[in-house]
Short mmCIF file of C-alpha atoms in Angstrom, two decimals:
data_model
loop_
_atom_site.label_atom_id
_atom_site.label_comp_id
_atom_site.label_asym_id
_atom_site.label_seq_id
_atom_site.Cartn_x
_atom_site.Cartn_y
_atom_site.Cartn_z
CA MET A 1 0.00 0.00 0.00
CA ASN A 2 2.80 2.41 0.80
CA CYS A 3 4.36 1.72 -2.60
CA SER A 4 1.17 2.67 -4.45
CA ILE A 5 0.89 5.95 -2.51
CA ARG A 6 4.52 6.71 -3.29
CA LYS A 7 3.91 6.05 -7.00
CA ILE A 8 1.02 8.52 -7.13
CA GLU A 9 3.07 11.24 -5.46
CA ARG A 10 5.95 10.95 -7.94
CA GLU A 11 6.25 13.66 -10.57
CA ILE A 12 7.91 13.43 -13.99
CA HIS A 13 10.39 16.01 -15.29
CA ALA A 14 10.40 17.09 -18.92
CA ASP A 15 13.46 14.89 -19.48
CA GLY A 16 11.65 11.90 -17.98
CA VAL A 17 13.21 11.93 -14.50
CA GLU A 18 10.84 10.80 -11.76
CA TYR A 19 11.08 12.75 -8.51
CA ASP A 20 9.12 13.47 -5.35
CA GLY A 21 7.67 16.81 -4.35
CA GLY A 22 9.90 18.54 -1.83
CA SER A 23 13.03 16.76 -3.04
CA VAL A 24 16.29 18.50 -3.89
CA PHE A 25 15.70 17.86 -7.60
CA GLU A 26 12.33 19.62 -7.47
CA ARG A 27 13.87 22.64 -5.75
CA LEU A 28 16.72 22.79 -8.25
CA SER A 29 14.14 22.87 -11.04
CA GLN A 30 12.61 26.00 -9.44
CA LEU A 31 15.81 28.07 -9.75
CA THR A 32 15.85 30.94 -12.21
CA ASP A 33 17.61 30.10 -15.49
CA ILE A 34 18.72 33.35 -17.17
CA ARG A 35 20.03 31.59 -20.28
CA LYS A 36 18.26 32.04 -23.60
CA ALA A 37 16.52 29.00 -25.04
CA ARG A 38 18.63 29.05 -28.20
CA GLY A 39 21.75 26.97 -27.79
CA LYS A 40 20.72 25.60 -24.38
CA ARG A 41 21.49 21.87 -24.45
CA TYR A 42 20.95 20.93 -20.81
CA SER A 43 18.43 22.18 -18.27
CA LEU A 44 19.79 24.05 -15.26
CA GLU A 45 18.52 21.39 -12.86
CA THR A 46 20.28 18.66 -14.86
CA ILE A 47 23.64 20.43 -14.66
CA LEU A 48 23.23 21.25 -10.98
CA THR A 49 22.16 17.67 -10.20
CA ILE A 50 25.37 16.39 -11.80
CA ILE A 51 27.39 18.92 -9.78
CA VAL A 52 25.73 17.92 -6.49
CA MET A 53 26.12 14.20 -7.27
CA ALA A 54 29.79 14.70 -8.11
CA LYS A 55 30.23 16.62 -4.87
CA MET A 56 28.62 13.76 -2.95
CA CYS A 57 31.02 11.37 -4.65
CA GLY A 58 34.17 13.30 -3.73
CA GLU A 59 34.82 15.82 -6.52
CA ASP A 60 35.39 19.51 -5.78
CA THR A 61 36.38 21.50 -8.89
CA PRO A 62 34.55 22.05 -12.21
CA SER A 63 37.21 20.13 -14.12
CA ALA A 64 37.08 17.21 -11.64
CA ILE A 65 33.28 17.23 -11.80
CA ALA A 66 33.42 17.08 -15.61
CA ASP A 67 35.91 14.19 -15.51
CA TRP A 68 33.78 12.33 -12.97
CA ALA A 69 30.68 12.71 -15.15
CA LYS A 70 32.59 11.52 -18.22
CA ASN A 71 33.90 8.48 -16.36
CA HIS A 72 30.35 7.56 -15.30
CA GLN A 73 28.66 8.74 -18.48
CA GLU A 74 26.53 5.68 -19.18
CA GLN A 75 25.07 5.56 -15.67
CA ILE A 76 24.41 9.31 -15.52
CA LEU A 77 22.71 9.33 -18.93
CA GLU A 78 20.40 6.56 -17.71
CA LEU A 79 19.64 8.18 -14.33
CA LEU A 80 18.89 11.62 -15.81
CA GLN A 81 17.12 10.21 -18.89
CA LEU A 82 19.28 12.36 -21.17
CA LYS A 83 18.82 12.11 -24.93
CA ARG A 84 22.28 13.41 -25.80
CA SER A 85 25.12 10.92 -25.67
CA LYS A 86 27.59 13.51 -24.38
CA LEU A 87 27.65 15.30 -21.04
CA PRO A 88 28.49 19.00 -20.45
CA HIS A 89 32.03 20.29 -20.97
CA TYR A 90 33.81 21.54 -17.83
CA ASN A 91 33.50 25.13 -19.09
CA THR A 92 29.74 24.70 -18.93
CA TYR A 93 29.95 23.88 -15.22
CA ARG A 94 32.20 26.88 -14.67
CA ARG A 95 29.85 29.22 -16.52
CA ILE A 96 26.76 27.93 -14.70
CA LEU A 97 28.37 28.37 -11.26
CA ALA A 98 29.88 31.77 -12.06
CA HIS A 99 27.23 33.57 -14.09
CA VAL A 100 23.90 31.71 -14.21
CA VAL A 101 22.99 30.71 -10.66
CA TYR A 102 22.01 33.54 -8.31
CA GLU A 103 23.89 33.01 -5.04
CA GLU A 104 21.01 34.43 -2.96
CA GLU A 105 18.54 32.08 -4.62
CA ILE A 106 20.50 28.88 -4.11
CA ALA A 107 21.38 29.90 -0.54
CA ARG A 108 17.66 30.34 0.13
CA LEU A 109 16.90 26.99 -1.54
CA VAL A 110 19.39 25.17 0.69
CA GLY A 111 18.12 26.94 3.80
CA GLU A 112 14.47 26.17 3.05
CA TYR A 113 15.25 22.54 2.28
CA ASN A 114 17.28 22.15 5.48
CA GLN A 115 14.49 23.64 7.57
CA ARG A 116 12.40 20.56 6.78
CA GLY A 117 12.74 17.40 8.86
CA GLU A 118 14.36 17.04 12.27
CA HIS A 119 16.10 19.87 14.09
CA GLY A 120 18.41 20.21 17.05
CA GLU A 121 18.15 22.66 19.93
CA VAL A 122 21.23 24.85 19.40
CA TYR A 123 21.73 27.05 16.32
CA ALA A 124 25.24 28.49 16.07
CA MET A 125 25.81 31.75 14.20
CA ASP A 126 29.21 32.53 12.71
CA GLY A 127 30.91 33.81 9.57
CA LYS A 128 33.45 32.19 7.27
CA THR A 129 35.46 33.42 4.32
CA PRO A 130 36.08 31.01 1.42
CA ARG A 131 39.72 31.95 0.91
CA GLY A 132 39.71 30.55 -2.59
CA THR A 133 37.44 33.43 -3.65
CA ARG A 134 40.06 36.08 -2.88
CA LYS A 135 41.18 38.00 -5.96
CA LYS A 136 44.69 39.32 -6.47
CA ASP A 137 43.69 42.99 -6.49
CA GLU A 138 41.37 42.78 -3.45
CA ASP A 139 42.18 43.25 0.24
CA GLY A 140 40.29 40.16 1.37
CA SER A 141 37.62 37.59 0.62
CA GLU A 142 33.92 38.08 1.21
CA TYR A 143 32.46 36.67 4.41
CA LEU A 144 29.45 34.36 4.47
CA LEU A 145 27.39 34.38 7.68
CA SER A 146 25.59 31.13 8.53
CA VAL A 147 22.97 30.04 11.04
CA TYR A 148 23.83 26.38 11.62
CA ASP A 149 21.90 23.57 13.32
CA VAL A 150 24.75 21.98 15.26
CA GLU A 151 23.08 18.64 15.98
CA GLN A 152 21.67 17.98 12.50
CA ALA A 153 24.56 19.58 10.53
CA LYS A 154 22.19 21.83 8.59
CA VAL A 155 22.82 25.39 7.45
CA MET A 156 19.46 27.02 8.06
CA SER A 157 20.40 30.30 6.37
CA GLN A 158 23.45 31.89 4.79
CA VAL A 159 23.97 35.51 3.73
CA ALA A 160 26.90 37.30 2.16
CA VAL A 161 28.18 40.05 4.44
CA GLY A 162 31.16 41.53 2.59
CA ARG A 163 33.72 42.26 5.29
CA LYS A 164 33.66 40.52 8.68
CA GLU A 165 32.62 43.65 10.57
CA ASN A 166 29.37 43.68 8.56
CA GLU A 167 28.23 40.52 10.36
CA ILE A 168 26.54 42.73 12.95
CA THR A 169 24.26 44.37 10.38
CA LYS A 170 23.60 41.15 8.44
CA ALA A 171 22.87 38.90 11.45
CA PRO A 172 19.23 40.13 11.74
CA GLU A 173 18.68 39.21 8.08
CA ALA A 174 20.12 35.73 8.59
CA LEU A 175 17.99 35.13 11.70
CA LYS A 176 14.83 36.44 10.06
CA LYS A 177 14.98 33.62 7.50
CA VAL A 178 14.91 30.93 10.19
CA GLU A 179 12.21 29.67 12.53
CA ILE A 180 14.02 29.99 15.87
CA SER A 181 11.11 29.65 18.27
CA ARG A 182 12.23 27.50 21.21
CA LYS A 183 15.76 27.37 19.80
CA ILE A 184 18.98 28.61 21.43
CA ILE A 185 21.14 30.96 19.36
CA THR A 186 24.85 31.07 20.09
CA GLY A 187 27.53 33.27 18.57
CA ASP A 188 30.82 34.98 19.24
CA ALA A 189 31.28 38.30 21.05
CA MET A 190 30.69 40.27 17.85
CA HIS A 191 27.05 39.18 17.93
CA THR A 192 26.55 40.28 21.53
CA GLN A 193 24.37 43.23 20.56
CA LYS A 194 21.14 44.53 22.10
CA ALA A 195 19.34 44.63 18.74
CA ILE A 196 20.22 41.01 17.94
CA SER A 197 19.24 39.86 21.44
CA THR A 198 15.92 41.68 21.14
CA GLN A 199 15.20 40.08 17.78
CA ILE A 200 15.92 36.59 19.11
CA ILE A 201 13.56 37.15 22.05
CA ASN A 202 10.85 38.58 19.77
CA GLN A 203 11.15 35.54 17.48
CA GLY A 204 10.57 33.25 20.45
CA GLY A 205 14.15 32.03 20.88
CA ASP A 206 16.87 32.33 23.50
CA TYR A 207 20.51 33.37 23.31
CA VAL A 208 23.83 32.44 24.90
CA PHE A 209 26.55 34.98 24.04
CA PRO A 210 30.06 35.68 25.33
CA VAL A 211 30.80 39.24 26.46
CA LYS A 212 34.03 41.11 25.71
CA GLU A 213 35.25 44.68 25.69
CA ASN A 214 33.02 45.63 22.74
CA GLN A 215 30.28 45.80 25.43
CA LEU A 216 32.54 47.44 27.96
CA ARG A 217 30.09 48.35 30.75
CA LEU A 218 28.42 44.93 30.70
CA TYR A 219 31.81 43.24 30.58
CA GLN A 220 33.11 45.20 33.56
CA ASN A 221 29.95 44.54 35.59
CA ILE A 222 30.18 40.78 35.05
CA GLN A 223 33.90 40.76 35.69
CA GLN A 224 33.43 42.66 38.96
CA LEU A 225 30.59 40.37 40.04
CA PHE A 226 32.79 37.28 39.80
CA ALA A 227 35.97 38.92 41.14
CA PRO A 228 37.29 37.44 44.42
CA GLU A 229 36.19 39.28 47.57
CA TYR A 230 38.64 40.58 50.13
CA PRO A 231 36.46 42.02 52.93
CA LYS A 232 37.89 44.36 55.50
CA PRO A 233 38.35 43.06 59.06
CA GLY A 234 35.05 43.03 60.91
CA PHE A 235 32.97 42.95 57.73
CA GLY A 236 31.47 39.74 56.37
CA LYS A 237 31.31 38.66 52.73
CA ILE A 238 28.30 39.59 50.63
CA GLN A 239 25.91 36.67 50.21
CA MET A 240 26.20 35.50 46.58
CA ASP A 241 23.89 33.28 44.53
CA PHE A 242 26.59 31.49 42.55
CA LEU A 243 25.94 28.03 41.10
CA THR A 244 28.82 26.06 39.55
CA ALA A 245 29.31 23.05 37.27
CA GLN A 246 32.54 21.39 36.19
CA LYS A 247 33.42 19.14 33.25
CA VAL A 248 36.72 17.37 32.58
CA SER A 249 37.71 16.09 29.13
CA LYS A 250 40.80 14.12 28.17
CA GLY A 251 42.17 13.25 24.76
CA HIS A 252 45.17 13.56 22.44
CA GLY A 253 47.51 14.22 25.36
CA ARG A 254 45.48 17.15 26.67
CA LEU A 255 43.45 17.45 29.86
CA GLU A 256 40.79 20.17 29.76
CA THR A 257 38.79 21.32 32.79
CA ARG A 258 35.82 23.63 32.22
CA ILE A 259 34.23 25.38 35.21
CA LEU A 260 31.11 27.48 34.67
CA THR A 261 29.57 29.67 37.38
CA THR A 262 26.25 31.50 36.99
CA SER A 263 24.52 34.37 38.79
CA GLU A 264 21.21 36.23 38.59
CA MET A 265 22.38 39.18 40.67
CA LEU A 266 22.80 41.58 37.74
CA ASN A 267 19.28 41.02 36.41
CA PRO A 268 17.57 43.87 38.36
CA TYR A 269 20.23 46.39 37.34
CA SER A 270 20.85 45.52 33.71
CA THR A 271 18.99 46.96 30.72
CA TRP A 272 20.10 44.12 28.46
CA PRO A 273 17.04 42.63 26.68
CA GLY A 274 15.87 39.34 28.12
CA LEU A 275 18.83 38.89 30.46
CA ALA A 276 18.23 35.99 32.87
CA GLN A 277 21.73 34.95 33.93
CA VAL A 278 25.37 35.92 33.55
CA TYR A 279 28.21 33.43 33.67
CA ARG A 280 31.94 33.01 34.12
CA LEU A 281 33.53 30.15 32.16
CA GLN A 282 37.08 29.15 33.07
CA ARG A 283 39.00 26.73 30.85
CA GLN A 284 42.13 25.13 32.23
CA PHE A 285 44.39 23.16 29.86
CA GLN A 286 47.18 20.73 30.68
CA TRP A 287 49.36 19.03 28.07
CA TRP A 288 50.87 15.71 29.14
CA ARG A 289 53.71 13.62 27.76
CA SER A 290 55.32 10.54 29.27
CA GLY A 291 53.24 10.94 32.41
CA ARG A 292 54.33 14.54 33.02
CA CYS A 293 52.54 17.84 32.48
CA TYR A 294 54.84 20.01 30.34
CA ARG A 295 52.53 22.96 29.58
CA THR A 296 49.46 24.63 31.09
CA SER A 297 47.19 27.53 30.14
CA ASN A 298 44.03 29.23 31.39
CA GLU A 299 41.24 31.10 29.64
CA VAL A 300 38.32 32.99 31.15
CA GLU A 301 35.13 33.92 29.31
CA PHE A 302 32.24 36.02 30.59
CA GLY A 303 28.81 35.76 29.07
CA ILE A 304 25.06 36.29 29.16
CA THR A 305 21.96 34.25 28.45
CA SER A 306 18.22 34.70 28.31
CA LEU A 307 17.74 31.18 29.70
CA SER A 308 16.59 31.19 33.31
CA ARG A 309 17.98 28.88 35.97
CA THR A 310 14.80 26.85 35.72
CA ASN A 311 15.59 26.10 32.06
CA ALA A 312 19.37 26.11 32.15
CA SER A 313 21.55 24.90 34.99
CA PRO A 314 25.30 25.62 34.89
CA ALA A 315 25.85 22.10 33.55
CA ARG A 316 23.43 22.72 30.69
CA LEU A 317 25.03 26.07 29.87
CA LEU A 318 28.41 24.33 29.73
CA LYS A 319 26.98 21.92 27.17
CA ILE A 320 25.34 24.68 25.12
CA ARG A 321 28.47 26.83 25.02
CA ARG A 322 30.50 23.77 24.03
CA ALA A 323 28.00 23.00 21.25
CA HIS A 324 28.65 26.38 19.62
CA TRP A 325 32.05 25.18 18.41
CA GLY A 326 30.24 22.57 16.33
CA ILE A 327 29.95 25.22 13.62
CA GLU A 328 33.74 25.26 13.37
CA THR A 329 34.27 21.49 13.32
CA GLY A 330 31.01 20.40 11.70
CA LEU A 331 30.66 23.11 9.04
CA HIS A 332 33.71 25.32 8.50
CA GLY A 333 36.20 22.52 9.15
CA ARG A 334 34.41 20.13 6.80
CA ARG A 335 34.17 22.70 4.05
CA ASP A 336 37.90 23.42 4.36
CA MET A 337 39.31 19.94 4.95
CA THR A 338 36.84 17.62 3.21
CA PHE A 339 35.65 19.88 0.37
CA LYS A 340 38.93 21.86 0.07
CA GLU A 341 36.95 25.10 -0.08
CA ASP A 342 39.83 27.38 0.91
CA ALA A 343 42.34 25.64 -1.37
CA THR A 344 40.15 25.72 -4.49
CA ARG A 345 40.40 28.85 -6.63
CA MET A 346 36.86 30.15 -7.23
CA THR A 347 37.35 33.80 -8.10
CA VAL A 348 35.12 34.14 -11.18
CA GLY A 349 31.64 35.60 -10.68
CA ASN A 350 29.50 33.85 -8.06
CA THR A 351 31.40 30.54 -8.15
CA GLY A 352 32.71 30.66 -4.57
CA LYS A 353 29.42 31.60 -2.92
CA VAL A 354 27.36 29.17 -5.02
CA MET A 355 29.79 26.34 -4.30
CA ALA A 356 29.66 27.16 -0.58
CA SER A 357 25.88 26.67 -0.64
CA ILE A 358 26.27 23.38 -2.52
CA ASN A 359 28.80 22.25 0.10
CA ASN A 360 26.28 23.14 2.82
CA LEU A 361 23.65 21.03 1.04
CA VAL A 362 25.92 18.00 0.65
CA ILE A 363 26.96 18.10 4.33
CA ALA A 364 23.29 18.08 5.36
CA LEU A 365 22.44 15.29 2.90
CA THR A 366 25.22 13.02 4.13
CA ARG A 367 24.09 13.55 7.73
CA GLN A 368 20.50 12.81 6.75
CA ALA A 369 21.77 9.59 5.19
CA LYS A 370 23.02 8.69 8.71
CA PHE A 371 26.72 9.33 8.09
CA GLN A 372 28.64 11.09 10.86
CA ASN A 373 31.84 11.29 8.81
CA THR A 374 31.40 13.31 5.60
CA ALA A 375 34.61 12.03 3.99
CA GLN A 376 33.46 8.46 4.59
CA ALA A 377 30.05 9.29 3.14
CA ARG A 378 31.62 10.67 -0.05
CA ARG A 379 33.67 7.50 -0.50
CA TRP A 380 30.53 5.40 -0.05
CA PHE A 381 28.46 7.42 -2.53
CA ALA A 382 31.34 7.24 -5.04
CA ALA A 383 30.67 3.50 -5.15
CA HIS A 384 26.86 3.89 -5.03
CA ILE A 385 25.98 6.62 -7.53
CA SER A 386 22.36 5.51 -7.91
CA GLU A 387 21.84 5.97 -4.16
CA ALA A 388 23.22 9.51 -4.41
CA PHE A 389 20.73 10.21 -7.20
CA SER A 390 17.88 8.70 -5.17
CA LEU A 391 18.77 10.96 -2.25
CA LEU A 392 18.28 13.98 -4.54
CA THR A 393 14.99 12.83 -6.05
CA THR A 394 13.32 11.25 -3.02
CA PRO A 395 12.93 12.75 0.48
CA PHE A 396 15.59 11.09 2.62
CA SER A 397 13.09 9.85 5.22
CA ARG A 398 11.74 7.36 2.68
CA LEU A 399 15.13 5.90 1.92
CA TRP A 400 17.14 5.79 5.12
#
């Protein structure tokens, strides 16, 4: 019975490809194609499907994608129901990525697709520059700001911000594109702004932000609150409301101790929107070799959150703040190390920003296919091309 329902829901592309509504293939077919009909040999969705499949199978540059397609020509022609016996030249892939696809449109497509299905609790917000997009005559590369579901490895929205300092003005735009009700937004100290905090609260979410000297008065107040007391003789210590949690991690020759202390004592005096707690996070590092500690270091971070003590104990805040770094390891690190985003030269037109969105899509797809290791997933799909195609034409929940 389920099979008959699935058959009815399938749609047929003009080329004869069967696909499900809501699939990646359907969304690719909705992108604007600015090319004129004359001389157009392949539909935009066909070319982009080949690019995404090649990405899933381990290829990262237009020339490598073209070679991969040529090496699997017979299978790709059959999967995409193509009438022509030849596949696009690598210059076609370059031209499509650089001058045909609107970066804002494909970024929105990936974000909307990723907002379907399961979601985690913590959304990390941070910017990244694809270094391969830097041109010789320019001072730097353009930053891309992402809102990232740490648990599900999904980029929920991505916007181009120009220079890094523009993240502050572009963050509201990135957040506006995402349903963040009952979600926790984390970021770095640059995003610790009253306007951003207000927007998160108004959208029904919560925030956990570090505080540095860019918010000097708030920073000094928190620092003073957690400073050690040295009362004068005859005077007792002020009664504090501190709660503390500690976590110890060990691995790769390093012992890390994280101690987080919270307080509500600044709440009545602060004008910060939605403030419910402030915290002090101390990180102590020890490096060990041959049973001896040969180096130590300490870091202290102050921060704020709109989560009350009822909803967030110190132990939970430790976990949430730790989760924020998932955007570095799960997104930025994968795009750099696995997809070689920084090493690949993508300076023509929109190539770098479009490819970044495609990388975001592939990372989410491999996680949805139950792979934790993206490099391993790409090796597996390289040997199972038809499964990669099925993942693009059928909602993943029906396959995995």
